[in-house]
Amino acid sequence: MEPQSTLAAERAYDAHAAQLYRVAYALLQSRESAEDAVQDAFARYLAHTGTFRDAEHEKAWLIRVTINRCHDLQRAGAVRAYTPLDDLIEQPASDNGDWEDDRPVLRCVLSLPEKYRVVLVLHSLEGQSVDAVASQLRLTPSAVKMRLKRGRELLRTILAKEDIHV
Amino acid sequence: MFDPGTKRAWQSITPTPELKQRALQPTQKKIVRFPGGNLVKIIGPMAACLILVLALLQFGGKPELLVNGQSIGDGLSLQPPVAMSRAMTQGFSLLLETEAALEVSGGTLEKQDSGTLWTVDSPGEYTLRSIYKNRSHTYTLQYSAETGLWTLYPGE
């Protein structure tokens, strides 16, 4: 089996890197460490000798590797400096008025326990199906649905405490 | 759950352009060769088994402690709720999941269905002790005004 070609890696990077980076940031909340995790995921991709059934399989593999790498960094206490969300989200030039209200909601999402945070990010913010998230996290679809339900309930409680309306 | 503006704000988060170059740089697989040839082949696995047994003796029986669903490892940084960032005088809550009995130096412990909720009233330094099979393990919870993060780490 041959490792993945640089061309395939570039195509995969263009297709998935931004999403992998956001998932890594949701876990680590550090810009530098999120980039490290994505870089490591692609290093493993380049060395990977297996074949991917389709684009979804490839994406699920990359997300799993990125999440595992994030956990490695957390376990090793190697997560670098915390990056506030405000440093990553810039106000667009054509501000339509609702932009300022989005960041407090996202901050509350990032304050959720990890198991709820990850499924909410993948499903509700990244727009992936329950089945896709289940495949990426190696969970059953019903487990993903349960985490989504509990995560949403917890988020609503936090939003109410913070007096944030969505 | 989220309006389009929130999703748009989230999806506007992208890595720096330099990451692409870093990520796609082909890496050479490192081959580490040990001196000693066959001796290393024989002693190496035995040493690995010994280290594994010692590690099991050292850490066996210590139940895992999960904090807000995450493993502590060498230390875990936790972001306070938004209100905490605004008002530094507010407290902080952690959901602890473990089989061990828990003791804390400050704040309150409240049993819940999913674990034990530890609530401290104000920023500072607190100690958490987990006791299991007559062995105790100590953790420290500390608030950093500099980073705005609560950190929980093993040890005092």
PDB file of C-alpha atoms in Angstrom:
ATOM      1  CA  MET A   1       0.000   0.000   0.000  1.00  0.00           C
ATOM      2  CA  GLU A   2       1.284   3.443  -0.939  1.00  0.00           C
ATOM      3  CA  PRO A   3       0.966   6.426   1.400  1.00  0.00           C
ATOM      4  CA  GLN A   4      -1.319   9.272   0.359  1.00  0.00           C
ATOM      5  CA  SER A   5       0.074  11.573  -2.312  1.00  0.00           C
ATOM      6  CA  THR A   6       0.753  15.254  -1.671  1.00  0.00           C
ATOM      7  CA  LEU A   7      -1.858  16.052  -4.310  1.00  0.00           C
ATOM      8  CA  ALA A   8      -4.504  14.037  -2.435  1.00  0.00           C
ATOM      9  CA  ALA A   9      -3.437  15.710   0.814  1.00  0.00           C
ATOM     10  CA  GLU A  10      -3.768  19.157  -0.752  1.00  0.00           C
ATOM     11  CA  ARG A  11      -7.250  18.306  -2.007  1.00  0.00           C
ATOM     12  CA  ALA A  12      -8.200  16.971   1.437  1.00  0.00           C
ATOM     13  CA  TYR A  13      -6.708  20.068   3.089  1.00  0.00           C
ATOM     14  CA  ASP A  14      -8.725  22.432   0.881  1.00  0.00           C
ATOM     15  CA  ALA A  15     -11.891  20.435   1.568  1.00  0.00           C
ATOM     16  CA  HIS A  16     -11.603  19.802   5.303  1.00  0.00           C
ATOM     17  CA  ALA A  17      -8.865  21.839   7.021  1.00  0.00           C
ATOM     18  CA  ALA A  18     -11.046  24.763   8.086  1.00  0.00           C
ATOM     19  CA  GLN A  19     -13.564  22.430   9.696  1.00  0.00           C
ATOM     20  CA  LEU A  20     -10.829  20.384  11.393  1.00  0.00           C
ATOM     21  CA  TYR A  21      -9.323  23.609  12.719  1.00  0.00           C
ATOM     22  CA  ARG A  22     -12.644  24.748  14.199  1.00  0.00           C
ATOM     23  CA  VAL A  23     -13.227  21.355  15.829  1.00  0.00           C
ATOM     24  CA  ALA A  24      -9.694  21.461  17.274  1.00  0.00           C
ATOM     25  CA  TYR A  25     -10.265  25.010  18.511  1.00  0.00           C
ATOM     26  CA  ALA A  26     -13.566  23.951  20.111  1.00  0.00           C
ATOM     27  CA  LEU A  27     -11.634  21.287  22.038  1.00  0.00           C
ATOM     28  CA  LEU A  28      -8.440  23.180  22.893  1.00  0.00           C
ATOM     29  CA  GLN A  29      -9.462  26.860  22.701  1.00  0.00           C
ATOM     30  CA  SER A  30      -5.952  27.734  21.627  1.00  0.00           C
ATOM     31  CA  ARG A  31      -5.192  28.950  18.103  1.00  0.00           C
ATOM     32  CA  GLU A  32      -1.632  27.586  18.078  1.00  0.00           C
ATOM     33  CA  SER A  33      -2.558  24.193  19.507  1.00  0.00           C
ATOM     34  CA  ALA A  34      -5.499  23.852  17.104  1.00  0.00           C
ATOM     35  CA  GLU A  35      -3.093  24.465  14.222  1.00  0.00           C
ATOM     36  CA  ASP A  36      -0.648  21.929  15.694  1.00  0.00           C
ATOM     37  CA  ALA A  37      -3.424  19.333  15.880  1.00  0.00           C
ATOM     38  CA  VAL A  38      -4.453  19.919  12.248  1.00  0.00           C
ATOM     39  CA  GLN A  39      -0.840  19.799  11.095  1.00  0.00           C
ATOM     40  CA  ASP A  40      -0.326  16.493  12.919  1.00  0.00           C
ATOM     41  CA  ALA A  41      -3.530  15.099  11.416  1.00  0.00           C
ATOM     42  CA  PHE A  42      -2.250  15.826   7.908  1.00  0.00           C
ATOM     43  CA  ALA A  43       1.175  14.400   8.745  1.00  0.00           C
ATOM     44  CA  ARG A  44      -0.643  11.168   9.629  1.00  0.00           C
ATOM     45  CA  TYR A  45      -2.773  11.465   6.502  1.00  0.00           C
ATOM     46  CA  LEU A  46       0.365  11.660   4.345  1.00  0.00           C
ATOM     47  CA  ALA A  47       1.752   8.540   6.041  1.00  0.00           C
ATOM     48  CA  HIS A  48      -1.573   6.667   5.927  1.00  0.00           C
ATOM     49  CA  THR A  49      -1.380   3.649   3.640  1.00  0.00           C
ATOM     50  CA  GLY A  50      -5.016   2.559   3.809  1.00  0.00           C
ATOM     51  CA  THR A  51      -7.630   3.571   1.270  1.00  0.00           C
ATOM     52  CA  PHE A  52     -10.686   5.682   1.876  1.00  0.00           C
ATOM     53  CA  ARG A  53     -14.037   4.410   0.603  1.00  0.00           C
ATOM     54  CA  ASP A  54     -15.237   7.902  -0.276  1.00  0.00           C
ATOM     55  CA  ALA A  55     -14.902  11.564   0.700  1.00  0.00           C
ATOM     56  CA  GLU A  56     -17.086  11.098   3.800  1.00  0.00           C
ATOM     57  CA  HIS A  57     -14.891   8.233   5.020  1.00  0.00           C
ATOM     58  CA  GLU A  58     -11.800  10.377   4.491  1.00  0.00           C
ATOM     59  CA  LYS A  59     -13.367  13.311   6.362  1.00  0.00           C
ATOM     60  CA  ALA A  60     -14.466  11.077   9.263  1.00  0.00           C
ATOM     61  CA  TRP A  61     -10.928   9.673   9.488  1.00  0.00           C
ATOM     62  CA  LEU A  62      -9.383  13.153   9.557  1.00  0.00           C
ATOM     63  CA  ILE A  63     -11.822  14.369  12.228  1.00  0.00           C
ATOM     64  CA  ARG A  64     -11.125  11.333  14.413  1.00  0.00           C
ATOM     65  CA  VAL A  65      -7.355  11.765  14.065  1.00  0.00           C
ATOM     66  CA  THR A  66      -7.623  15.490  14.853  1.00  0.00           C
ATOM     67  CA  ILE A  67      -9.760  14.852  17.948  1.00  0.00           C
ATOM     68  CA  ASN A  68      -7.374  12.126  19.130  1.00  0.00           C
ATOM     69  CA  ARG A  69      -4.439  14.488  18.653  1.00  0.00           C
ATOM     70  CA  CYS A  70      -6.270  17.160  20.679  1.00  0.00           C
ATOM     71  CA  HIS A  71      -6.750  14.630  23.477  1.00  0.00           C
ATOM     72  CA  ASP A  72      -3.038  13.739  23.311  1.00  0.00           C
ATOM     73  CA  LEU A  73      -2.130  17.422  23.737  1.00  0.00           C
ATOM     74  CA  GLN A  74      -4.577  17.762  26.656  1.00  0.00           C
ATOM     75  CA  ARG A  75      -3.240  14.636  28.365  1.00  0.00           C
ATOM     76  CA  ALA A  76       0.349  15.837  27.955  1.00  0.00           C
ATOM     77  CA  GLY A  77      -0.549  19.275  29.342  1.00  0.00           C
ATOM     78  CA  ALA A  78       0.865  20.635  26.093  1.00  0.00           C
ATOM     79  CA  VAL A  79      -2.021  22.923  25.125  1.00  0.00           C
ATOM     80  CA  ARG A  80      -0.611  26.346  24.372  1.00  0.00           C
ATOM     81  CA  ALA A  81      -1.961  29.760  25.350  1.00  0.00           C
ATOM     82  CA  TYR A  82      -5.712  30.269  25.444  1.00  0.00           C
ATOM     83  CA  THR A  83      -7.037  32.245  22.467  1.00  0.00           C
ATOM     84  CA  PRO A  84     -10.245  34.204  23.086  1.00  0.00           C
ATOM     85  CA  LEU A  85     -12.989  33.712  20.517  1.00  0.00           C
ATOM     86  CA  ASP A  86     -12.927  37.446  19.801  1.00  0.00           C
ATOM     87  CA  ASP A  87      -9.404  37.065  18.412  1.00  0.00           C
ATOM     88  CA  LEU A  88     -10.649  34.562  15.814  1.00  0.00           C
ATOM     89  CA  ILE A  89     -13.924  36.113  14.710  1.00  0.00           C
ATOM     90  CA  GLU A  90     -13.590  39.431  12.990  1.00  0.00           C
ATOM     91  CA  GLN A  91     -16.489  41.755  12.418  1.00  0.00           C
ATOM     92  CA  PRO A  92     -17.274  41.818   8.684  1.00  0.00           C
ATOM     93  CA  ALA A  93     -16.921  45.047   6.745  1.00  0.00           C
ATOM     94  CA  SER A  94     -20.652  45.016   5.962  1.00  0.00           C
ATOM     95  CA  ASP A  95     -22.009  44.664   9.483  1.00  0.00           C
ATOM     96  CA  ASN A  96     -25.732  43.895   9.257  1.00  0.00           C
ATOM     97  CA  GLY A  97     -26.323  44.439  12.959  1.00  0.00           C
ATOM     98  CA  ASP A  98     -26.636  40.848  14.242  1.00  0.00           C
ATOM     99  CA  TRP A  99     -22.919  40.089  14.349  1.00  0.00           C
ATOM    100  CA  GLU A 100     -22.200  41.390  17.837  1.00  0.00           C
ATOM    101  CA  ASP A 101     -24.847  39.107  19.337  1.00  0.00           C
ATOM    102  CA  ASP A 102     -23.340  35.893  17.965  1.00  0.00           C
ATOM    103  CA  ARG A 103     -20.164  35.662  19.968  1.00  0.00           C
ATOM    104  CA  PRO A 104     -21.699  35.384  23.477  1.00  0.00           C
ATOM    105  CA  VAL A 105     -23.729  32.376  22.238  1.00  0.00           C
ATOM    106  CA  LEU A 106     -20.603  30.737  20.837  1.00  0.00           C
ATOM    107  CA  ARG A 107     -18.733  31.414  24.084  1.00  0.00           C
ATOM    108  CA  CYS A 108     -21.478  29.563  25.936  1.00  0.00           C
ATOM    109  CA  VAL A 109     -21.171  26.639  23.494  1.00  0.00           C
ATOM    110  CA  LEU A 110     -17.434  26.522  24.200  1.00  0.00           C
ATOM    111  CA  SER A 111     -18.088  26.431  27.952  1.00  0.00           C
ATOM    112  CA  LEU A 112     -20.101  23.181  27.654  1.00  0.00           C
ATOM    113  CA  PRO A 113     -18.555  19.874  28.752  1.00  0.00           C
ATOM    114  CA  GLU A 114     -16.557  18.386  25.889  1.00  0.00           C
ATOM    115  CA  LYS A 115     -18.870  15.492  25.035  1.00  0.00           C
ATOM    116  CA  TYR A 116     -21.755  17.895  24.418  1.00  0.00           C
ATOM    117  CA  ARG A 117     -19.596  20.635  22.884  1.00  0.00           C
ATOM    118  CA  VAL A 118     -18.167  18.390  20.159  1.00  0.00           C
ATOM    119  CA  VAL A 119     -21.511  17.029  18.935  1.00  0.00           C
ATOM    120  CA  LEU A 120     -23.133  20.482  18.998  1.00  0.00           C
ATOM    121  CA  VAL A 121     -20.243  21.950  17.014  1.00  0.00           C
ATOM    122  CA  LEU A 122     -20.223  19.159  14.414  1.00  0.00           C
ATOM    123  CA  HIS A 123     -23.999  18.885  14.040  1.00  0.00           C
ATOM    124  CA  SER A 124     -25.466  22.292  14.824  1.00  0.00           C
ATOM    125  CA  LEU A 125     -22.662  24.646  13.781  1.00  0.00           C
ATOM    126  CA  GLU A 126     -20.912  22.634  11.054  1.00  0.00           C
ATOM    127  CA  GLY A 127     -24.211  21.309   9.691  1.00  0.00           C
ATOM    128  CA  GLN A 128     -23.341  17.611   9.615  1.00  0.00           C
ATOM    129  CA  SER A 129     -25.951  14.870   9.851  1.00  0.00           C
ATOM    130  CA  VAL A 130     -26.380  12.780  13.003  1.00  0.00           C
ATOM    131  CA  ASP A 131     -25.172   9.693  11.107  1.00  0.00           C
ATOM    132  CA  ALA A 132     -22.048  11.494   9.914  1.00  0.00           C
ATOM    133  CA  VAL A 133     -21.242  12.728  13.438  1.00  0.00           C
ATOM    134  CA  ALA A 134     -21.836   9.222  14.811  1.00  0.00           C
ATOM    135  CA  SER A 135     -19.399   7.814  12.266  1.00  0.00           C
ATOM    136  CA  GLN A 136     -16.792  10.503  13.001  1.00  0.00           C
ATOM    137  CA  LEU A 137     -16.983  10.038  16.772  1.00  0.00           C
ATOM    138  CA  ARG A 138     -17.496   6.256  16.630  1.00  0.00           C
ATOM    139  CA  LEU A 139     -20.767   6.559  18.521  1.00  0.00           C
ATOM    140  CA  THR A 140     -24.195   5.211  17.737  1.00  0.00           C
ATOM    141  CA  PRO A 141     -26.659   7.669  16.166  1.00  0.00           C
ATOM    142  CA  SER A 142     -28.861   7.372  19.268  1.00  0.00           C
ATOM    143  CA  ALA A 143     -25.908   8.300  21.509  1.00  0.00           C
ATOM    144  CA  VAL A 144     -25.274  11.363  19.337  1.00  0.00           C
ATOM    145  CA  LYS A 145     -28.960  12.330  19.540  1.00  0.00           C
ATOM    146  CA  MET A 146     -28.883  11.944  23.328  1.00  0.00           C
ATOM    147  CA  ARG A 147     -25.778  14.130  23.629  1.00  0.00           C
ATOM    148  CA  LEU A 148     -27.356  16.723  21.340  1.00  0.00           C
ATOM    149  CA  LYS A 149     -30.512  16.757  23.468  1.00  0.00           C
ATOM    150  CA  ARG A 150     -28.614  17.083  26.762  1.00  0.00           C
ATOM    151  CA  GLY A 151     -26.171  19.577  25.287  1.00  0.00           C
ATOM    152  CA  ARG A 152     -29.005  21.781  24.040  1.00  0.00           C
ATOM    153  CA  GLU A 153     -30.731  21.624  27.419  1.00  0.00           C
ATOM    154  CA  LEU A 154     -27.529  22.565  29.203  1.00  0.00           C
ATOM    155  CA  LEU A 155     -26.844  25.344  26.702  1.00  0.00           C
ATOM    156  CA  ARG A 156     -30.338  26.764  27.197  1.00  0.00           C
ATOM    157  CA  THR A 157     -29.734  26.795  30.970  1.00  0.00           C
ATOM    158  CA  ILE A 158     -26.415  28.606  30.523  1.00  0.00           C
ATOM    159  CA  LEU A 159     -27.901  31.099  28.042  1.00  0.00           C
ATOM    160  CA  ALA A 160     -30.759  31.834  30.451  1.00  0.00           C
ATOM    161  CA  LYS A 161     -28.290  32.354  33.324  1.00  0.00           C
ATOM    162  CA  GLU A 162     -26.240  34.706  31.151  1.00  0.00           C
ATOM    163  CA  ASP A 163     -29.435  36.458  30.043  1.00  0.00           C
ATOM    164  CA  ILE A 164     -28.635  35.782  26.398  1.00  0.00           C
ATOM    165  CA  HIS A 165     -31.513  35.365  23.984  1.00  0.00           C
ATOM    166  CA  VAL A 166     -31.222  33.424  20.718  1.00  0.00           C
TER     167      VAL A 166
ATOM    168  CA  MET B   1     -30.796  25.839  17.666  1.00  0.00           C
ATOM    169  CA  PHE B   2     -28.529  28.512  16.206  1.00  0.00           C
ATOM    170  CA  ASP B   3     -29.485  31.296  13.867  1.00  0.00           C
ATOM    171  CA  PRO B   4     -27.660  31.725  10.544  1.00  0.00           C
ATOM    172  CA  GLY B   5     -25.651  34.631  11.961  1.00  0.00           C
ATOM    173  CA  THR B   6     -24.209  32.444  14.718  1.00  0.00           C
ATOM    174  CA  LYS B   7     -23.303  29.684  12.259  1.00  0.00           C
ATOM    175  CA  ARG B   8     -21.769  32.255   9.925  1.00  0.00           C
ATOM    176  CA  ALA B   9     -19.718  33.724  12.775  1.00  0.00           C
ATOM    177  CA  TRP B  10     -18.502  30.246  13.757  1.00  0.00           C
ATOM    178  CA  GLN B  11     -17.655  29.250  10.197  1.00  0.00           C
ATOM    179  CA  SER B  12     -15.698  32.469   9.709  1.00  0.00           C
ATOM    180  CA  ILE B  13     -13.025  30.916  11.953  1.00  0.00           C
ATOM    181  CA  THR B  14     -10.298  29.685   9.619  1.00  0.00           C
ATOM    182  CA  PRO B  15      -6.652  28.739  10.079  1.00  0.00           C
ATOM    183  CA  THR B  16      -3.857  31.025   8.989  1.00  0.00           C
ATOM    184  CA  PRO B  17      -2.722  30.563   5.347  1.00  0.00           C
ATOM    185  CA  GLU B  18       0.714  29.411   6.602  1.00  0.00           C
ATOM    186  CA  LEU B  19      -0.857  26.272   8.076  1.00  0.00           C
ATOM    187  CA  LYS B  20      -1.411  24.797   4.620  1.00  0.00           C
ATOM    188  CA  GLN B  21       2.290  24.863   3.881  1.00  0.00           C
ATOM    189  CA  ARG B  22       3.098  23.386   7.297  1.00  0.00           C
ATOM    190  CA  ALA B  23       0.460  20.682   7.001  1.00  0.00           C
ATOM    191  CA  LEU B  24       1.371  19.548   3.503  1.00  0.00           C
ATOM    192  CA  GLN B  25       5.109  19.457   4.028  1.00  0.00           C
ATOM    193  CA  PRO B  26       5.947  15.794   3.444  1.00  0.00           C
ATOM    194  CA  THR B  27       7.687  14.353   6.464  1.00  0.00           C
ATOM    195  CA  GLN B  28      10.340  11.681   6.444  1.00  0.00           C
ATOM    196  CA  LYS B  29       9.630   8.764   8.702  1.00  0.00           C
ATOM    197  CA  LYS B  30      12.268   8.680  11.373  1.00  0.00           C
ATOM    198  CA  ILE B  31      13.998   5.358  11.851  1.00  0.00           C
ATOM    199  CA  VAL B  32      15.463   5.007  15.308  1.00  0.00           C
ATOM    200  CA  ARG B  33      18.180   2.387  15.582  1.00  0.00           C
ATOM    201  CA  PHE B  34      19.321   1.151  18.963  1.00  0.00           C
ATOM    202  CA  PRO B  35      22.893   0.070  19.542  1.00  0.00           C
ATOM    203  CA  GLY B  36      23.291  -3.478  20.797  1.00  0.00           C
ATOM    204  CA  GLY B  37      21.575  -5.444  18.011  1.00  0.00           C
ATOM    205  CA  ASN B  38      20.059  -8.722  19.196  1.00  0.00           C
ATOM    206  CA  LEU B  39      20.632  -7.937  22.858  1.00  0.00           C
ATOM    207  CA  VAL B  40      18.220  -5.014  22.548  1.00  0.00           C
ATOM    208  CA  LYS B  41      15.725  -7.268  20.751  1.00  0.00           C
ATOM    209  CA  ILE B  42      15.764  -9.699  23.684  1.00  0.00           C
ATOM    210  CA  ILE B  43      15.980  -7.281  26.597  1.00  0.00           C
ATOM    211  CA  GLY B  44      13.762  -4.578  25.038  1.00  0.00           C
ATOM    212  CA  PRO B  45      10.432  -6.476  25.277  1.00  0.00           C
ATOM    213  CA  MET B  46      11.309  -7.701  28.794  1.00  0.00           C
ATOM    214  CA  ALA B  47      12.041  -4.129  29.894  1.00  0.00           C
ATOM    215  CA  ALA B  48       8.788  -2.949  28.324  1.00  0.00           C
ATOM    216  CA  CYS B  49       6.850  -5.657  30.232  1.00  0.00           C
ATOM    217  CA  LEU B  50       8.573  -4.698  33.479  1.00  0.00           C
ATOM    218  CA  ILE B  51       7.733  -1.021  32.955  1.00  0.00           C
ATOM    219  CA  LEU B  52       4.118  -1.983  32.232  1.00  0.00           C
ATOM    220  CA  VAL B  53       3.870  -4.075  35.404  1.00  0.00           C
ATOM    221  CA  LEU B  54       5.402  -1.261  37.471  1.00  0.00           C
ATOM    222  CA  ALA B  55       3.003   1.216  35.914  1.00  0.00           C
ATOM    223  CA  LEU B  56       0.041  -1.051  36.734  1.00  0.00           C
ATOM    224  CA  LEU B  57       1.262  -1.443  40.319  1.00  0.00           C
ATOM    225  CA  GLN B  58       1.714   2.303  40.597  1.00  0.00           C
ATOM    226  CA  PHE B  59      -1.577   3.357  39.091  1.00  0.00           C
ATOM    227  CA  GLY B  60      -3.773   0.271  39.499  1.00  0.00           C
ATOM    228  CA  GLY B  61      -6.838   0.870  41.597  1.00  0.00           C
ATOM    229  CA  LYS B  62      -6.893   4.599  40.983  1.00  0.00           C
ATOM    230  CA  PRO B  63     -10.305   5.354  39.526  1.00  0.00           C
ATOM    231  CA  GLU B  64     -10.499   7.834  36.701  1.00  0.00           C
ATOM    232  CA  LEU B  65     -11.610  11.332  37.673  1.00  0.00           C
ATOM    233  CA  LEU B  66     -13.499  13.141  34.929  1.00  0.00           C
ATOM    234  CA  VAL B  67     -14.102  16.864  35.205  1.00  0.00           C
ATOM    235  CA  ASN B  68     -16.895  18.240  33.040  1.00  0.00           C
ATOM    236  CA  GLY B  69     -16.533  15.029  31.050  1.00  0.00           C
ATOM    237  CA  GLN B  70     -12.790  15.514  30.449  1.00  0.00           C
ATOM    238  CA  SER B  71      -9.814  13.618  31.800  1.00  0.00           C
ATOM    239  CA  ILE B  72      -7.466  15.745  33.938  1.00  0.00           C
ATOM    240  CA  GLY B  73      -4.204  14.276  32.660  1.00  0.00           C
ATOM    241  CA  ASP B  74      -1.362  16.534  33.731  1.00  0.00           C
ATOM    242  CA  GLY B  75      -3.682  19.482  34.082  1.00  0.00           C
ATOM    243  CA  LEU B  76      -6.873  20.824  32.638  1.00  0.00           C
ATOM    244  CA  SER B  77      -7.706  24.459  31.889  1.00  0.00           C
ATOM    245  CA  LEU B  78     -11.341  25.395  32.059  1.00  0.00           C
ATOM    246  CA  GLN B  79     -12.967  28.495  30.679  1.00  0.00           C
ATOM    247  CA  PRO B  80     -15.311  30.206  33.119  1.00  0.00           C
ATOM    248  CA  PRO B  81     -18.848  31.103  32.027  1.00  0.00           C
ATOM    249  CA  VAL B  82     -19.240  34.426  30.244  1.00  0.00           C
ATOM    250  CA  ALA B  83     -20.573  36.149  33.369  1.00  0.00           C
ATOM    251  CA  MET B  84     -17.393  35.067  35.173  1.00  0.00           C
ATOM    252  CA  SER B  85     -15.292  36.938  32.647  1.00  0.00           C
ATOM    253  CA  ARG B  86     -17.296  40.040  33.313  1.00  0.00           C
ATOM    254  CA  ALA B  87     -17.471  39.811  37.102  1.00  0.00           C
ATOM    255  CA  MET B  88     -14.394  38.281  38.659  1.00  0.00           C
ATOM    256  CA  THR B  89     -16.114  37.948  42.011  1.00  0.00           C
ATOM    257  CA  GLN B  90     -18.391  35.135  40.898  1.00  0.00           C
ATOM    258  CA  GLY B  91     -17.797  31.485  41.660  1.00  0.00           C
ATOM    259  CA  PHE B  92     -17.239  28.456  39.485  1.00  0.00           C
ATOM    260  CA  SER B  93     -18.738  24.997  39.168  1.00  0.00           C
ATOM    261  CA  LEU B  94     -17.233  21.692  38.063  1.00  0.00           C
ATOM    262  CA  LEU B  95     -18.987  18.394  37.471  1.00  0.00           C
ATOM    263  CA  LEU B  96     -16.816  15.596  38.924  1.00  0.00           C
ATOM    264  CA  GLU B  97     -17.318  11.999  37.819  1.00  0.00           C
ATOM    265  CA  THR B  98     -15.447   9.331  39.768  1.00  0.00           C
ATOM    266  CA  GLU B  99     -15.972   6.222  41.864  1.00  0.00           C
ATOM    267  CA  ALA B 100     -13.811   7.701  44.626  1.00  0.00           C
ATOM    268  CA  ALA B 101     -15.034   9.601  47.677  1.00  0.00           C
ATOM    269  CA  LEU B 102     -14.321  13.328  47.423  1.00  0.00           C
ATOM    270  CA  GLU B 103     -13.237  15.972  49.934  1.00  0.00           C
ATOM    271  CA  VAL B 104     -12.657  19.651  49.170  1.00  0.00           C
ATOM    272  CA  SER B 105     -10.930  22.478  51.008  1.00  0.00           C
ATOM    273  CA  GLY B 106     -13.626  24.992  50.120  1.00  0.00           C
ATOM    274  CA  GLY B 107     -16.934  25.389  48.360  1.00  0.00           C
ATOM    275  CA  THR B 108     -19.730  22.849  48.358  1.00  0.00           C
ATOM    276  CA  LEU B 109     -20.202  19.338  46.946  1.00  0.00           C
ATOM    277  CA  GLU B 110     -23.634  18.407  45.646  1.00  0.00           C
ATOM    278  CA  LYS B 111     -24.528  14.888  44.474  1.00  0.00           C
ATOM    279  CA  GLN B 112     -26.250  14.842  41.101  1.00  0.00           C
ATOM    280  CA  ASP B 113     -27.393  12.077  38.736  1.00  0.00           C
ATOM    281  CA  SER B 114     -24.412  12.570  36.463  1.00  0.00           C
ATOM    282  CA  GLY B 115     -21.764  13.110  39.162  1.00  0.00           C
ATOM    283  CA  THR B 116     -20.872  15.493  41.966  1.00  0.00           C
ATOM    284  CA  LEU B 117     -21.121  19.235  41.396  1.00  0.00           C
ATOM    285  CA  TRP B 118     -18.346  21.191  43.110  1.00  0.00           C
ATOM    286  CA  THR B 119     -19.135  24.889  43.459  1.00  0.00           C
ATOM    287  CA  VAL B 120     -16.698  27.461  44.792  1.00  0.00           C
ATOM    288  CA  ASP B 121     -17.883  30.932  45.691  1.00  0.00           C
ATOM    289  CA  SER B 122     -14.949  33.061  44.640  1.00  0.00           C
ATOM    290  CA  PRO B 123     -11.716  32.913  42.608  1.00  0.00           C
ATOM    291  CA  GLY B 124      -8.749  31.453  44.479  1.00  0.00           C
ATOM    292  CA  GLU B 125      -6.942  28.176  45.124  1.00  0.00           C
ATOM    293  CA  TYR B 126      -8.758  25.063  46.348  1.00  0.00           C
ATOM    294  CA  THR B 127      -7.768  21.475  47.062  1.00  0.00           C
ATOM    295  CA  LEU B 128      -9.689  18.377  45.982  1.00  0.00           C
ATOM    296  CA  ARG B 129      -8.908  14.994  47.522  1.00  0.00           C
ATOM    297  CA  SER B 130     -10.192  11.753  46.023  1.00  0.00           C
ATOM    298  CA  ILE B 131     -10.128   8.725  48.312  1.00  0.00           C
ATOM    299  CA  TYR B 132     -10.396   5.175  46.954  1.00  0.00           C
ATOM    300  CA  LYS B 133      -9.421   1.921  48.656  1.00  0.00           C
ATOM    301  CA  ASN B 134      -7.648   3.831  51.461  1.00  0.00           C
ATOM    302  CA  ARG B 135      -5.460   5.675  48.965  1.00  0.00           C
ATOM    303  CA  SER B 136      -5.923   9.367  48.392  1.00  0.00           C
ATOM    304  CA  HIS B 137      -4.969  11.580  45.487  1.00  0.00           C
ATOM    305  CA  THR B 138      -4.817  15.342  45.687  1.00  0.00           C
ATOM    306  CA  TYR B 139      -5.673  17.879  42.996  1.00  0.00           C
ATOM    307  CA  THR B 140      -5.497  21.665  43.014  1.00  0.00           C
ATOM    308  CA  LEU B 141      -8.027  24.018  41.457  1.00  0.00           C
ATOM    309  CA  GLN B 142      -6.598  27.452  40.815  1.00  0.00           C
ATOM    310  CA  TYR B 143      -7.952  30.596  39.168  1.00  0.00           C
ATOM    311  CA  SER B 144      -5.568  32.747  37.144  1.00  0.00           C
ATOM    312  CA  ALA B 145      -6.587  36.385  36.842  1.00  0.00           C
ATOM    313  CA  GLU B 146      -3.911  36.705  34.132  1.00  0.00           C
ATOM    314  CA  THR B 147      -5.424  34.164  31.725  1.00  0.00           C
ATOM    315  CA  GLY B 148      -8.978  34.192  33.055  1.00  0.00           C
ATOM    316  CA  LEU B 149      -8.894  30.384  33.272  1.00  0.00           C
ATOM    317  CA  TRP B 150      -9.480  27.905  36.066  1.00  0.00           C
ATOM    318  CA  THR B 151      -6.902  25.129  36.043  1.00  0.00           C
ATOM    319  CA  LEU B 152      -7.195  21.775  37.762  1.00  0.00           C
ATOM    320  CA  TYR B 153      -4.021  19.749  38.088  1.00  0.00           C
ATOM    321  CA  PRO B 154      -2.835  16.709  40.041  1.00  0.00           C
ATOM    322  CA  GLY B 155      -0.832  17.494  43.166  1.00  0.00           C
ATOM    323  CA  GLU B 156      -0.697  20.341  45.645  1.00  0.00           C
TER     324      GLU B 156
END
